[in-house]
N, CA, C and O atoms as CSV, one atom per row, in Angstrom:
chain,resi,resn,atom,element,x,y,z
A,1,UNK,N,N,-31.540,13.259,-44.993
A,1,UNK,CA,C,-31.095,13.834,-43.730
A,1,UNK,C,C,-32.003,15.016,-43.371
A,1,UNK,O,O,-32.621,15.629,-44.242
A,2,UNK,N,N,-32.070,15.316,-42.096
A,2,UNK,CA,C,-32.863,16.455,-41.634
A,2,UNK,C,C,-32.256,17.751,-42.174
A,2,UNK,O,O,-31.033,17.855,-42.269
A,3,UNK,N,N,-33.078,18.737,-42.527
A,3,UNK,CA,C,-32.557,19.988,-43.076
A,3,UNK,C,C,-32.073,20.987,-42.022
A,3,UNK,O,O,-31.447,21.988,-42.373
A,4,UNK,N,N,-32.346,20.739,-40.757
A,4,UNK,CA,C,-31.834,21.605,-39.689
A,4,UNK,C,C,-31.180,20.729,-38.626
A,4,UNK,O,O,-31.466,19.537,-38.509
A,5,UNK,N,N,-30.297,21.354,-37.858
A,5,UNK,CA,C,-29.599,20.632,-36.794
A,5,UNK,C,C,-30.543,20.359,-35.620
A,5,UNK,O,O,-31.570,21.021,-35.468
A,6,UNK,N,N,-30.183,19.386,-34.804
A,6,UNK,CA,C,-30.950,19.067,-33.600
A,6,UNK,C,C,-30.844,20.218,-32.601
A,6,UNK,O,O,-29.857,20.952,-32.644
A,7,UNK,N,N,-31.789,20.404,-31.727
A,7,UNK,CA,C,-32.987,19.589,-31.587
A,7,UNK,C,C,-34.002,19.919,-32.674
A,7,UNK,O,O,-34.084,21.057,-33.137
A,8,UNK,N,N,-34.765,18.924,-33.071
A,8,UNK,CA,C,-35.770,19.108,-34.111
A,8,UNK,C,C,-37.154,18.918,-33.508
A,8,UNK,O,O,-37.480,17.858,-32.975
A,9,UNK,N,N,-37.944,19.951,-33.604
A,9,UNK,CA,C,-39.301,19.900,-33.066
A,9,UNK,C,C,-40.268,20.101,-34.228
A,9,UNK,O,O,-40.206,21.106,-34.935
A,10,UNK,N,N,-41.155,19.138,-34.415
A,10,UNK,CA,C,-42.162,19.277,-35.464
A,10,UNK,C,C,-43.296,20.119,-34.892
A,10,UNK,O,O,-44.071,19.658,-34.054
A,11,UNK,N,N,-43.376,21.366,-35.363
A,11,UNK,CA,C,-44.378,22.302,-34.876
A,11,UNK,C,C,-45.751,22.034,-35.486
A,11,UNK,O,O,-46.779,22.324,-34.875
A,12,UNK,N,N,-45.757,21.480,-36.693
A,12,UNK,CA,C,-47.014,21.142,-37.363
A,12,UNK,C,C,-46.738,19.951,-38.285
A,12,UNK,O,O,-45.822,20.006,-39.105
A,13,UNK,N,N,-47.522,18.876,-38.158
A,13,UNK,CA,C,-47.262,17.666,-38.955
A,13,UNK,C,C,-47.819,17.760,-40.369
A,13,UNK,O,O,-48.558,18.683,-40.711
A,14,UNK,N,N,-47.445,16.787,-41.172
A,14,UNK,CA,C,-47.994,16.619,-42.517
A,14,UNK,C,C,-49.445,16.151,-42.393
A,14,UNK,O,O,-49.756,15.256,-41.607
A,15,UNK,N,N,-50.323,16.767,-43.177
A,15,UNK,CA,C,-51.725,16.347,-43.237
A,15,UNK,C,C,-52.079,16.252,-44.710
A,15,UNK,O,O,-52.199,17.267,-45.396
A,16,UNK,N,N,-52.247,15.029,-45.193
A,16,UNK,CA,C,-52.553,14.822,-46.609
A,16,UNK,C,C,-53.936,15.368,-46.937
A,16,UNK,O,O,-54.889,15.129,-46.196
A,17,UNK,N,N,-54.053,16.100,-48.046
A,17,UNK,CA,C,-55.373,16.576,-48.451
A,17,UNK,C,C,-56.210,15.423,-49.007
A,17,UNK,O,O,-55.664,14.452,-49.531
A,18,UNK,N,N,-57.534,15.532,-48.892
A,18,UNK,CA,C,-58.405,14.485,-49.420
A,18,UNK,C,C,-58.425,14.483,-50.940
A,18,UNK,O,O,-58.611,13.440,-51.567
A,19,UNK,N,N,-58.232,15.662,-51.530
A,19,UNK,CA,C,-58.184,15.789,-52.985
A,19,UNK,C,C,-56.976,16.634,-53.349
A,19,UNK,O,O,-56.372,17.254,-52.474
A,20,UNK,N,N,-56.616,16.668,-54.617
A,20,UNK,CA,C,-55.429,17.406,-55.064
A,20,UNK,C,C,-55.463,18.874,-54.652
A,20,UNK,O,O,-54.416,19.460,-54.377
A,21,UNK,N,N,-56.654,19.476,-54.606
A,21,UNK,CA,C,-56.759,20.895,-54.265
A,21,UNK,C,C,-57.430,21.124,-52.915
A,21,UNK,O,O,-57.796,22.252,-52.584
A,22,UNK,N,N,-57.591,20.064,-52.142
A,22,UNK,CA,C,-58.250,20.167,-50.850
A,22,UNK,C,C,-57.348,20.716,-49.768
A,22,UNK,O,O,-56.144,20.895,-49.951
A,23,UNK,N,N,-57.978,20.979,-48.626
A,23,UNK,CA,C,-57.230,21.480,-47.466
A,23,UNK,C,C,-56.292,20.402,-46.954
A,23,UNK,O,O,-56.572,19.209,-47.077
A,24,UNK,N,N,-55.203,20.822,-46.390
A,24,UNK,CA,C,-54.212,19.912,-45.827
A,24,UNK,C,C,-52.973,20.699,-45.477
A,24,UNK,O,O,-52.955,21.923,-45.605
A,25,UNK,N,N,-51.952,20.022,-45.042
A,25,UNK,CA,C,-50.662,20.660,-44.770
A,25,UNK,C,C,-49.625,19.826,-45.474
A,25,UNK,O,O,-49.274,18.739,-45.016
A,26,UNK,N,N,-49.130,20.336,-46.596
A,26,UNK,CA,C,-48.305,19.576,-47.525
A,26,UNK,C,C,-46.823,19.626,-47.174
A,26,UNK,O,O,-45.987,19.986,-48.003
A,27,UNK,N,N,-46.518,19.266,-45.960
A,27,UNK,CA,C,-45.152,19.244,-45.469
A,27,UNK,C,C,-45.176,19.221,-43.956
A,27,UNK,O,O,-46.225,19.037,-43.340
A,28,UNK,N,N,-44.013,19.408,-43.367
A,28,UNK,CA,C,-43.929,19.535,-41.911
A,28,UNK,C,C,-43.289,20.874,-41.602
A,28,UNK,O,O,-42.443,21.360,-42.352
A,29,UNK,N,N,-43.700,21.462,-40.497
A,29,UNK,CA,C,-43.084,22.692,-40.016
A,29,UNK,C,C,-42.142,22.333,-38.881
A,29,UNK,O,O,-42.553,21.740,-37.884
A,30,UNK,N,N,-40.881,22.695,-39.039
A,30,UNK,CA,C,-39.871,22.453,-38.020
A,30,UNK,C,C,-39.615,23.756,-37.281
A,30,UNK,O,O,-39.344,24.782,-37.904
A,31,UNK,N,N,-39.699,23.723,-35.964
A,31,UNK,CA,C,-39.449,24.923,-35.170
A,31,UNK,C,C,-38.044,25.436,-35.469
A,31,UNK,O,O,-37.062,24.709,-35.317
A,32,UNK,N,N,-37.958,26.692,-35.894
A,32,UNK,CA,C,-36.676,27.325,-36.227
A,32,UNK,C,C,-36.886,28.830,-36.313
A,32,UNK,O,O,-37.957,29.295,-36.703
A,33,UNK,N,N,-35.875,29.573,-35.953
A,33,UNK,CA,C,-35.966,31.026,-36.024
A,33,UNK,C,C,-35.196,31.543,-37.237
A,33,UNK,O,O,-34.378,30.833,-37.822
A,34,UNK,N,N,-35.475,32.786,-37.598
A,34,UNK,CA,C,-34.775,33.409,-38.722
A,34,UNK,C,C,-33.267,33.311,-38.489
A,34,UNK,O,O,-32.771,33.573,-37.393
A,35,UNK,N,N,-32.559,32.933,-39.538
A,35,UNK,CA,C,-31.108,32.797,-39.457
A,35,UNK,C,C,-30.627,31.384,-39.180
A,35,UNK,O,O,-29.428,31.118,-39.262
A,36,UNK,N,N,-31.535,30.470,-38.852
A,36,UNK,CA,C,-31.149,29.069,-38.609
A,36,UNK,C,C,-30.614,28.466,-39.909
A,36,UNK,O,O,-31.272,28.583,-40.944
A,37,UNK,N,N,-29.445,27.826,-39.889
A,37,UNK,CA,C,-28.905,27.205,-41.107
A,37,UNK,C,C,-29.802,26.084,-41.624
A,37,UNK,O,O,-30.376,25.321,-40.847
A,38,UNK,N,N,-29.910,25.998,-42.950
A,38,UNK,CA,C,-30.694,24.950,-43.613
A,38,UNK,C,C,-29.734,24.161,-44.491
A,38,UNK,O,O,-28.953,24.735,-45.251
A,39,UNK,N,N,-29.804,22.829,-44.377
A,39,UNK,CA,C,-28.882,21.942,-45.083
A,39,UNK,C,C,-29.627,21.076,-46.104
A,39,UNK,O,O,-30.798,20.749,-45.911
A,40,UNK,N,N,-28.948,20.711,-47.177
A,40,UNK,CA,C,-29.525,19.828,-48.187
A,40,UNK,C,C,-29.779,18.462,-47.556
A,40,UNK,O,O,-28.876,17.887,-46.948
A,41,UNK,N,N,-31.002,17.934,-47.692
A,41,UNK,CA,C,-31.289,16.633,-47.101
A,41,UNK,C,C,-30.696,15.465,-47.890
A,41,UNK,O,O,-30.547,14.361,-47.366
A,42,UNK,N,N,-30.362,15.720,-49.152
A,42,UNK,CA,C,-29.775,14.689,-50.017
A,42,UNK,C,C,-29.124,15.389,-51.203
A,42,UNK,O,O,-29.361,16.574,-51.435
A,43,UNK,N,N,-28.311,14.662,-51.947
A,43,UNK,CA,C,-27.697,15.229,-53.151
A,43,UNK,C,C,-28.780,15.644,-54.133
A,43,UNK,O,O,-29.846,15.030,-54.188
A,44,UNK,N,N,-28.506,16.690,-54.909
A,44,UNK,CA,C,-29.465,17.122,-55.910
A,44,UNK,C,C,-29.019,18.380,-56.618
A,44,UNK,O,O,-27.856,18.778,-56.557
A,45,UNK,N,N,-29.973,18.994,-57.290
A,45,UNK,CA,C,-29.758,20.226,-58.042
A,45,UNK,C,C,-30.857,21.205,-57.659
A,45,UNK,O,O,-32.028,20.835,-57.578
A,46,UNK,N,N,-30.475,22.456,-57.423
A,46,UNK,CA,C,-31.478,23.467,-57.092
A,46,UNK,C,C,-32.414,23.606,-58.287
A,46,UNK,O,O,-31.986,23.913,-59.400
A,47,UNK,N,N,-33.702,23.374,-58.031
A,47,UNK,CA,C,-34.700,23.485,-59.088
A,47,UNK,C,C,-35.333,24.854,-59.137
A,47,UNK,O,O,-35.718,25.330,-60.206
A,48,UNK,N,N,-35.445,25.501,-57.968
A,48,UNK,CA,C,-36.025,26.847,-57.888
A,48,UNK,C,C,-35.446,27.554,-56.682
A,48,UNK,O,O,-35.285,26.961,-55.615
A,49,UNK,N,N,-35.133,28.826,-56.861
A,49,UNK,CA,C,-34.671,29.673,-55.773
A,49,UNK,C,C,-35.206,31.066,-56.043
A,49,UNK,O,O,-34.739,31.748,-56.956
A,50,UNK,N,N,-36.182,31.493,-55.257
A,50,UNK,CA,C,-36.773,32.800,-55.497
A,50,UNK,C,C,-37.933,33.066,-54.564
A,50,UNK,O,O,-38.145,32.348,-53.587
A,51,UNK,N,N,-38.679,34.108,-54.879
A,51,UNK,CA,C,-39.800,34.526,-54.048
A,51,UNK,C,C,-41.107,34.047,-54.650
A,51,UNK,O,O,-41.351,34.189,-55.848
A,52,UNK,N,N,-41.939,33.478,-53.796
A,52,UNK,CA,C,-43.296,33.092,-54.176
A,52,UNK,C,C,-44.225,33.834,-53.224
A,52,UNK,O,O,-44.206,33.605,-52.015
A,53,UNK,N,N,-45.026,34.713,-53.780
A,53,UNK,CA,C,-45.926,35.599,-53.036
A,53,UNK,C,C,-45.100,36.454,-52.085
A,53,UNK,O,O,-44.553,37.474,-52.503
A,54,UNK,N,N,-44.994,36.064,-50.813
A,54,UNK,CA,C,-44.297,36.898,-49.822
A,54,UNK,C,C,-43.174,36.175,-49.110
A,54,UNK,O,O,-42.730,36.611,-48.048
A,55,UNK,N,N,-42.704,35.067,-49.685
A,55,UNK,CA,C,-41.676,34.307,-48.980
A,55,UNK,C,C,-40.639,33.733,-49.930
A,55,UNK,O,O,-40.915,33.463,-51.099
A,56,UNK,N,N,-39.444,33.555,-49.397
A,56,UNK,CA,C,-38.353,32.960,-50.164
A,56,UNK,C,C,-38.513,31.447,-50.151
A,56,UNK,O,O,-38.658,30.828,-49.097
A,57,UNK,N,N,-38.484,30.866,-51.349
A,57,UNK,CA,C,-38.687,29.420,-51.505
A,57,UNK,C,C,-37.477,28.825,-52.210
A,57,UNK,O,O,-36.910,29.429,-53.121
A,58,UNK,N,N,-37.093,27.633,-51.775
A,58,UNK,CA,C,-35.988,26.917,-52.391
A,58,UNK,C,C,-36.440,25.479,-52.608
A,58,UNK,O,O,-37.006,24.863,-51.705
A,59,UNK,N,N,-36.196,24.944,-53.791
A,59,UNK,CA,C,-36.505,23.533,-54.028
A,59,UNK,C,C,-35.276,22.834,-54.577
A,59,UNK,O,O,-34.464,23.430,-55.285
A,60,UNK,N,N,-35.156,21.553,-54.236
A,60,UNK,CA,C,-34.034,20.726,-54.661
A,60,UNK,C,C,-34.590,19.501,-55.374
A,60,UNK,O,O,-35.401,18.761,-54.817
A,61,UNK,N,N,-34.146,19.295,-56.612
A,61,UNK,CA,C,-34.522,18.110,-57.378
A,61,UNK,C,C,-33.485,17.036,-57.078
A,61,UNK,O,O,-32.303,17.190,-57.385
A,62,UNK,N,N,-33.950,15.942,-56.471
A,62,UNK,CA,C,-33.034,14.875,-56.065
A,62,UNK,C,C,-32.960,13.741,-57.079
A,62,UNK,O,O,-32.267,12.751,-56.846
A,63,UNK,N,N,-33.661,13.870,-58.197
A,63,UNK,CA,C,-33.721,12.792,-59.166
A,63,UNK,C,C,-34.735,11.754,-58.724
A,63,UNK,O,O,-35.217,11.795,-57.593
A,64,UNK,N,N,-35.057,10.835,-59.601
A,64,UNK,CA,C,-36.019,9.800,-59.252
A,64,UNK,C,C,-37.389,10.349,-58.936
A,64,UNK,O,O,-38.148,9.723,-58.196
A,65,UNK,N,N,-37.729,11.523,-59.489
A,65,UNK,CA,C,-39.030,12.183,-59.298
A,65,UNK,C,C,-39.250,12.670,-57.864
A,65,UNK,O,O,-40.394,12.861,-57.450
A,66,UNK,N,N,-38.166,12.874,-57.095
A,66,UNK,CA,C,-38.256,13.382,-55.723
A,66,UNK,C,C,-37.735,14.812,-55.680
A,66,UNK,O,O,-36.613,15.092,-56.102
A,67,UNK,N,N,-38.575,15.718,-55.160
A,67,UNK,CA,C,-38.213,17.128,-55.017
A,67,UNK,C,C,-38.525,17.560,-53.593
A,67,UNK,O,O,-39.630,17.330,-53.100
A,68,UNK,N,N,-37.559,18.185,-52.931
A,68,UNK,CA,C,-37.815,18.749,-51.605
A,68,UNK,C,C,-37.942,20.254,-51.734
A,68,UNK,O,O,-37.341,20.865,-52.618
A,69,UNK,N,N,-38.730,20.852,-50.844
A,69,UNK,CA,C,-38.910,22.300,-50.880
A,69,UNK,C,C,-38.856,22.854,-49.465
A,69,UNK,O,O,-39.201,22.181,-48.493
A,70,UNK,N,N,-38.408,24.114,-49.382
A,70,UNK,CA,C,-38.198,24.760,-48.097
A,70,UNK,C,C,-38.683,26.195,-48.177
A,70,UNK,O,O,-38.472,26.880,-49.178
A,71,UNK,N,N,-39.340,26.645,-47.108
A,71,UNK,CA,C,-39.751,28.045,-47.036
A,71,UNK,C,C,-39.957,28.448,-45.588
A,71,UNK,O,O,-40.362,27.609,-44.784
A,72,UNK,N,N,-39.701,29.672,-45.228
A,72,UNK,CA,C,-38.940,30.643,-46.003
A,72,UNK,C,C,-37.443,30.370,-45.853
A,72,UNK,O,O,-36.952,30.156,-44.745
A,73,UNK,N,N,-36.740,30.377,-46.952
A,73,UNK,CA,C,-35.287,30.159,-46.939
A,73,UNK,C,C,-34.597,31.194,-47.810
A,73,UNK,O,O,-34.876,31.308,-49.004
A,74,UNK,N,N,-33.705,31.936,-47.204
A,74,UNK,CA,C,-32.867,32.870,-47.957
A,74,UNK,C,C,-31.633,32.103,-48.400
A,74,UNK,O,O,-30.913,31.540,-47.576
A,75,UNK,N,N,-31.390,32.084,-49.709
A,75,UNK,CA,C,-30.283,31.294,-50.231
A,75,UNK,C,C,-29.554,32.047,-51.332
A,75,UNK,O,O,-30.186,32.716,-52.150
A,76,UNK,N,N,-28.232,31.944,-51.360
A,76,UNK,CA,C,-27.469,32.558,-52.444
A,76,UNK,C,C,-27.418,31.664,-53.687
A,76,UNK,O,O,-26.904,32.077,-54.727
A,77,UNK,N,N,-27.953,30.434,-53.581
A,77,UNK,CA,C,-27.847,29.477,-54.677
A,77,UNK,C,C,-28.866,29.764,-55.778
A,77,UNK,O,O,-29.989,30.191,-55.510
A,78,UNK,N,N,-28.454,29.524,-57.005
A,78,UNK,CA,C,-29.325,29.729,-58.164
A,78,UNK,C,C,-29.775,28.384,-58.709
A,78,UNK,O,O,-29.135,27.358,-58.476
A,79,UNK,N,N,-30.885,28.404,-59.437
A,79,UNK,CA,C,-31.367,27.184,-60.090
A,79,UNK,C,C,-30.233,26.605,-60.931
A,79,UNK,O,O,-29.515,27.332,-61.617
A,80,UNK,N,N,-30.090,25.292,-60.863
A,80,UNK,CA,C,-29.036,24.604,-61.594
A,80,UNK,C,C,-27.800,24.304,-60.767
A,80,UNK,O,O,-26.937,23.542,-61.202
A,81,UNK,N,N,-27.699,24.897,-59.568
A,81,UNK,CA,C,-26.542,24.641,-58.700
A,81,UNK,C,C,-26.630,23.244,-58.105
A,81,UNK,O,O,-27.676,22.850,-57.590
A,82,UNK,N,N,-25.535,22.494,-58.174
A,82,UNK,CA,C,-25.483,21.171,-57.558
A,82,UNK,C,C,-25.267,21.316,-56.057
A,82,UNK,O,O,-24.501,22.172,-55.614
A,83,UNK,N,N,-25.947,20.474,-55.274
A,83,UNK,CA,C,-25.774,20.471,-53.821
A,83,UNK,C,C,-25.580,19.029,-53.364
A,83,UNK,O,O,-25.979,18.081,-54.040
A,84,UNK,N,N,-24.957,18.893,-52.199
A,84,UNK,CA,C,-24.696,17.571,-51.643
A,84,UNK,C,C,-25.315,17.469,-50.256
A,84,UNK,O,O,-25.444,18.465,-49.544
A,85,UNK,N,N,-25.692,16.259,-49.885
A,85,UNK,CA,C,-26.302,16.024,-48.584
A,85,UNK,C,C,-25.465,16.677,-47.485
A,85,UNK,O,O,-24.248,16.504,-47.425
A,86,UNK,N,N,-26.141,17.429,-46.620
A,86,UNK,CA,C,-25.475,18.080,-45.499
A,86,UNK,C,C,-24.858,19.419,-45.826
A,86,UNK,O,O,-24.358,20.093,-44.925
A,87,UNK,N,N,-24.874,19.830,-47.086
A,87,UNK,CA,C,-24.301,21.119,-47.492
A,87,UNK,C,C,-25.243,22.257,-47.099
A,87,UNK,O,O,-26.460,22.132,-47.231
A,88,UNK,N,N,-24.683,23.357,-46.619
A,88,UNK,CA,C,-25.469,24.539,-46.280
A,88,UNK,C,C,-26.097,25.095,-47.555
A,88,UNK,O,O,-25.387,25.399,-48.514
A,89,UNK,N,N,-27.431,25.230,-47.571
A,89,UNK,CA,C,-28.108,25.749,-48.764
A,89,UNK,C,C,-28.791,27.082,-48.515
A,89,UNK,O,O,-29.290,27.702,-49.454
A,90,UNK,N,N,-28.824,27.535,-47.268
A,90,UNK,CA,C,-29.438,28.822,-46.958
A,90,UNK,C,C,-29.709,28.927,-45.474
A,90,UNK,O,O,-29.233,28.127,-44.669
A,91,UNK,N,N,-30.494,29.946,-45.134
A,91,UNK,CA,C,-30.908,30.143,-43.743
A,91,UNK,C,C,-32.405,30.425,-43.718
A,91,UNK,O,O,-32.971,30.938,-44.684
A,92,UNK,N,N,-33.033,30.085,-42.607
A,92,UNK,CA,C,-34.456,30.364,-42.451
A,92,UNK,C,C,-34.663,31.869,-42.537
A,92,UNK,O,O,-33.983,32.643,-41.863
A,93,UNK,N,N,-35.604,32.267,-43.370
A,93,UNK,CA,C,-35.928,33.677,-43.551
A,93,UNK,C,C,-37.178,34.046,-42.769
A,93,UNK,O,O,-37.530,33.393,-41.787
A,94,UNK,N,N,-37.846,35.106,-43.224
A,94,UNK,CA,C,-39.093,35.530,-42.595
A,94,UNK,C,C,-40.195,35.509,-43.647
A,94,UNK,O,O,-39.933,35.566,-44.849
A,95,UNK,N,N,-41.422,35.426,-43.172
A,95,UNK,CA,C,-42.570,35.349,-44.064
A,95,UNK,C,C,-43.165,33.960,-44.023
A,95,UNK,O,O,-42.617,33.051,-43.400
A,96,UNK,N,N,-44.284,33.808,-44.688
A,96,UNK,CA,C,-44.938,32.514,-44.714
A,96,UNK,C,C,-45.915,32.353,-43.576
A,96,UNK,O,O,-46.276,33.324,-42.910
A,97,UNK,N,N,-46.337,31.136,-43.356
A,97,UNK,CA,C,-47.391,30.892,-42.381
A,97,UNK,C,C,-46.901,30.681,-40.958
A,97,UNK,O,O,-47.714,30.454,-40.062
A,98,UNK,N,N,-45.606,30.749,-40.729
A,98,UNK,CA,C,-45.074,30.513,-39.383
A,98,UNK,C,C,-44.624,31.782,-38.668
A,98,UNK,O,O,-44.256,31.729,-37.495
A,99,UNK,N,N,-44.647,32.913,-39.351
A,99,UNK,CA,C,-44.171,34.161,-38.741
A,99,UNK,C,C,-42.753,34.032,-38.198
A,99,UNK,O,O,-42.492,34.390,-37.050
A,100,UNK,N,N,-41.837,33.523,-39.017
A,100,UNK,CA,C,-40.411,33.396,-38.694
A,100,UNK,C,C,-40.146,32.472,-37.519
A,100,UNK,O,O,-39.120,32.603,-36.851
A,101,UNK,N,N,-41.053,31.541,-37.255
A,101,UNK,CA,C,-40.850,30.615,-36.147
A,101,UNK,C,C,-40.664,29.180,-36.621
A,101,UNK,O,O,-40.592,28.258,-35.808
A,102,UNK,N,N,-40.585,28.986,-37.951
A,102,UNK,CA,C,-40.425,27.613,-38.418
A,102,UNK,C,C,-39.836,27.576,-39.823
A,102,UNK,O,O,-39.754,28.579,-40.533
A,103,UNK,N,N,-39.431,26.353,-40.183
A,103,UNK,CA,C,-39.028,26.034,-41.544
A,103,UNK,C,C,-40.058,25.053,-42.073
A,103,UNK,O,O,-40.255,23.988,-41.488
A,104,UNK,N,N,-40.716,25.396,-43.171
A,104,UNK,CA,C,-41.646,24.464,-43.804
A,104,UNK,C,C,-40.837,23.585,-44.746
A,104,UNK,O,O,-40.124,24.091,-45.612
A,105,UNK,N,N,-40.943,22.272,-44.579
A,105,UNK,CA,C,-40.188,21.282,-45.337
A,105,UNK,C,C,-41.189,20.370,-46.035
A,105,UNK,O,O,-41.921,19.625,-45.382
A,106,UNK,N,N,-41.218,20.432,-47.361
A,106,UNK,CA,C,-42.123,19.602,-48.134
A,106,UNK,C,C,-41.358,18.667,-49.052
A,106,UNK,O,O,-40.214,18.937,-49.416
A,107,UNK,N,N,-41.995,17.566,-49.424
A,107,UNK,CA,C,-41.414,16.607,-50.371
A,107,UNK,C,C,-42.500,16.204,-51.364
A,107,UNK,O,O,-43.624,15.876,-50.985
A,108,UNK,N,N,-42.135,16.239,-52.639
A,108,UNK,CA,C,-43.030,15.766,-53.690
A,108,UNK,C,C,-42.413,14.537,-54.344
A,108,UNK,O,O,-41.209,14.485,-54.597
A,109,UNK,N,N,-43.257,13.558,-54.610
A,109,UNK,CA,C,-42.866,12.351,-55.319
A,109,UNK,C,C,-43.795,12.241,-56.522
A,109,UNK,O,O,-45.010,12.119,-56.366
A,110,UNK,N,N,-43.217,12.284,-57.726
A,110,UNK,CA,C,-44.016,12.293,-58.966
A,110,UNK,C,C,-45.053,13.413,-58.926
A,110,UNK,O,O,-46.175,13.234,-59.398
A,111,UNK,N,N,-44.685,14.566,-58.368
A,111,UNK,CA,C,-45.560,15.732,-58.341
A,111,UNK,C,C,-46.583,15.752,-57.217
A,111,UNK,O,O,-47.293,16.744,-57.057
A,112,UNK,N,N,-46.676,14.689,-56.440
A,112,UNK,CA,C,-47.637,14.619,-55.334
A,112,UNK,C,C,-46.910,14.808,-54.012
A,112,UNK,O,O,-45.854,14.216,-53.784
A,113,UNK,N,N,-47.486,15.646,-53.133
A,113,UNK,CA,C,-46.862,15.848,-51.828
A,113,UNK,C,C,-46.999,14.592,-50.976
A,113,UNK,O,O,-48.062,13.974,-50.917
A,114,UNK,N,N,-45.906,14.230,-50.321
A,114,UNK,CA,C,-45.859,13.106,-49.387
A,114,UNK,C,C,-45.190,13.597,-48.115
A,114,UNK,O,O,-44.540,14.642,-48.117
A,115,UNK,N,N,-45.341,12.860,-47.044
A,115,UNK,CA,C,-44.726,13.270,-45.783
A,115,UNK,C,C,-43.203,13.180,-45.873
A,115,UNK,O,O,-42.666,12.150,-46.279
A,116,UNK,N,N,-42.512,14.247,-45.497
A,116,UNK,CA,C,-41.047,14.179,-45.447
A,116,UNK,C,C,-40.551,13.096,-44.490
A,116,UNK,O,O,-39.440,12.588,-44.646
A,117,UNK,N,N,-41.372,12.745,-43.505
A,117,UNK,CA,C,-40.959,11.713,-42.554
A,117,UNK,C,C,-40.779,10.366,-43.231
A,117,UNK,O,O,-40.087,9.497,-42.702
A,118,UNK,N,N,-41.396,10.177,-44.402
A,118,UNK,CA,C,-41.176,8.939,-45.158
A,118,UNK,C,C,-39.701,8.760,-45.488
A,118,UNK,O,O,-39.232,7.634,-45.654
A,119,UNK,N,N,-38.975,9.860,-45.582
A,119,UNK,CA,C,-37.562,9.827,-45.963
A,119,UNK,C,C,-36.629,10.021,-44.776
A,119,UNK,O,O,-35.409,9.937,-44.920
A,120,UNK,N,N,-37.201,10.280,-43.601
A,120,UNK,CA,C,-36.378,10.562,-42.420
A,120,UNK,C,C,-36.496,9.487,-41.350
A,120,UNK,O,O,-35.906,9.613,-40.276
A,121,UNK,N,N,-37.247,8.440,-41.630
A,121,UNK,CA,C,-37.395,7.370,-40.662
A,121,UNK,C,C,-38.373,7.667,-39.552
A,121,UNK,O,O,-38.331,7.013,-38.511
A,122,UNK,N,N,-39.264,8.643,-39.741
A,122,UNK,CA,C,-40.185,9.017,-38.672
A,122,UNK,C,C,-41.518,8.314,-38.707
A,122,UNK,O,O,-42.358,8.566,-37.844
A,123,UNK,N,N,-41.747,7.445,-39.668
A,123,UNK,CA,C,-43.025,6.743,-39.757
A,123,UNK,C,C,-42.752,5.244,-39.751
A,123,UNK,O,O,-41.977,4.748,-40.569
A,124,UNK,N,N,-43.392,4.520,-38.826
A,124,UNK,CA,C,-43.176,3.074,-38.823
A,124,UNK,C,C,-43.785,2.443,-40.068
A,124,UNK,O,O,-44.757,2.967,-40.611
A,125,UNK,N,N,-43.230,1.329,-40.526
A,125,UNK,CA,C,-43.775,0.685,-41.720
A,125,UNK,C,C,-45.178,0.164,-41.439
A,125,UNK,O,O,-45.470,-0.241,-40.313
A,126,UNK,N,N,-46.056,0.167,-42.447
A,126,UNK,CA,C,-47.409,-0.335,-42.230
A,126,UNK,C,C,-47.403,-1.844,-42.052
A,126,UNK,O,O,-46.554,-2.553,-42.592
A,127,UNK,N,N,-48.370,-2.311,-41.281
A,127,UNK,CA,C,-48.537,-3.743,-41.064
A,127,UNK,C,C,-49.970,-4.074,-41.433
A,127,UNK,O,O,-50.908,-3.520,-40.858
A,128,UNK,N,N,-50.142,-4.965,-42.379
A,128,UNK,CA,C,-51.482,-5.394,-42.775
A,128,UNK,C,C,-51.929,-6.518,-41.853
A,128,UNK,O,O,-51.216,-7.500,-41.650
A,129,UNK,N,N,-53.122,-6.352,-41.302
A,129,UNK,CA,C,-53.674,-7.353,-40.404
A,129,UNK,C,C,-54.800,-8.089,-41.112
A,129,UNK,O,O,-55.506,-7.496,-41.928
A,130,UNK,N,N,-54.979,-9.370,-40.813
A,130,UNK,CA,C,-56.067,-10.110,-41.458
A,130,UNK,C,C,-57.419,-9.574,-40.976
A,130,UNK,O,O,-57.553,-9.137,-39.833
A,131,UNK,N,N,-58.411,-9.614,-41.858
A,131,UNK,CA,C,-59.746,-9.166,-41.482
A,131,UNK,C,C,-60.617,-10.332,-41.016
A,131,UNK,O,O,-61.719,-10.122,-40.508
A,132,UNK,N,N,-60.127,-11.550,-41.186
A,132,UNK,CA,C,-60.847,-12.743,-40.731
A,132,UNK,C,C,-59.800,-13.765,-40.287
A,132,UNK,O,O,-58.628,-13.656,-40.648
A,133,UNK,N,N,-60.216,-14.733,-39.522
A,133,UNK,CA,C,-59.255,-15.751,-39.059
A,133,UNK,C,C,-58.612,-16.480,-40.245
A,133,UNK,O,O,-59.266,-16.758,-41.250
A,134,UNK,N,N,-57.366,-16.770,-40.109
A,134,UNK,CA,C,-56.666,-17.526,-41.143
A,134,UNK,C,C,-57.059,-18.988,-41.047
A,134,UNK,O,O,-57.311,-19.484,-39.949
A,135,UNK,N,N,-57.120,-19.710,-42.204
A,135,UNK,CA,C,-57.509,-21.128,-42.167
A,135,UNK,C,C,-56.476,-21.981,-41.470
A,135,UNK,O,O,-56.652,-23.194,-41.355
């Protein structure tokens, strides 16, 4: 489920890096102001809740090697807290690369960042086309 209520505006899309440490945008930025409620996108357990550099970060381990992360998010929840889809997990804070104008929403699968839209229905399924005429 989406981590913020509608309307949802993607201020900056996911851009996969060419290499593990290359440039890219490892999530989507959703337009949101400080104080906007943030909800758990799926059932899970808080994996991290704290400050990284200059921003409040929250991550949720959903099992199956899927972890979602949010920043900046001010949350009263501690690591190990169980959460359920749609449950309030915090509010958009200040700091980070959006200057309090967005929520950064990232998803990792087996430790690799993937587009959160893969889980929200925002990407059409791929269609393989033949490269030569079929016999």
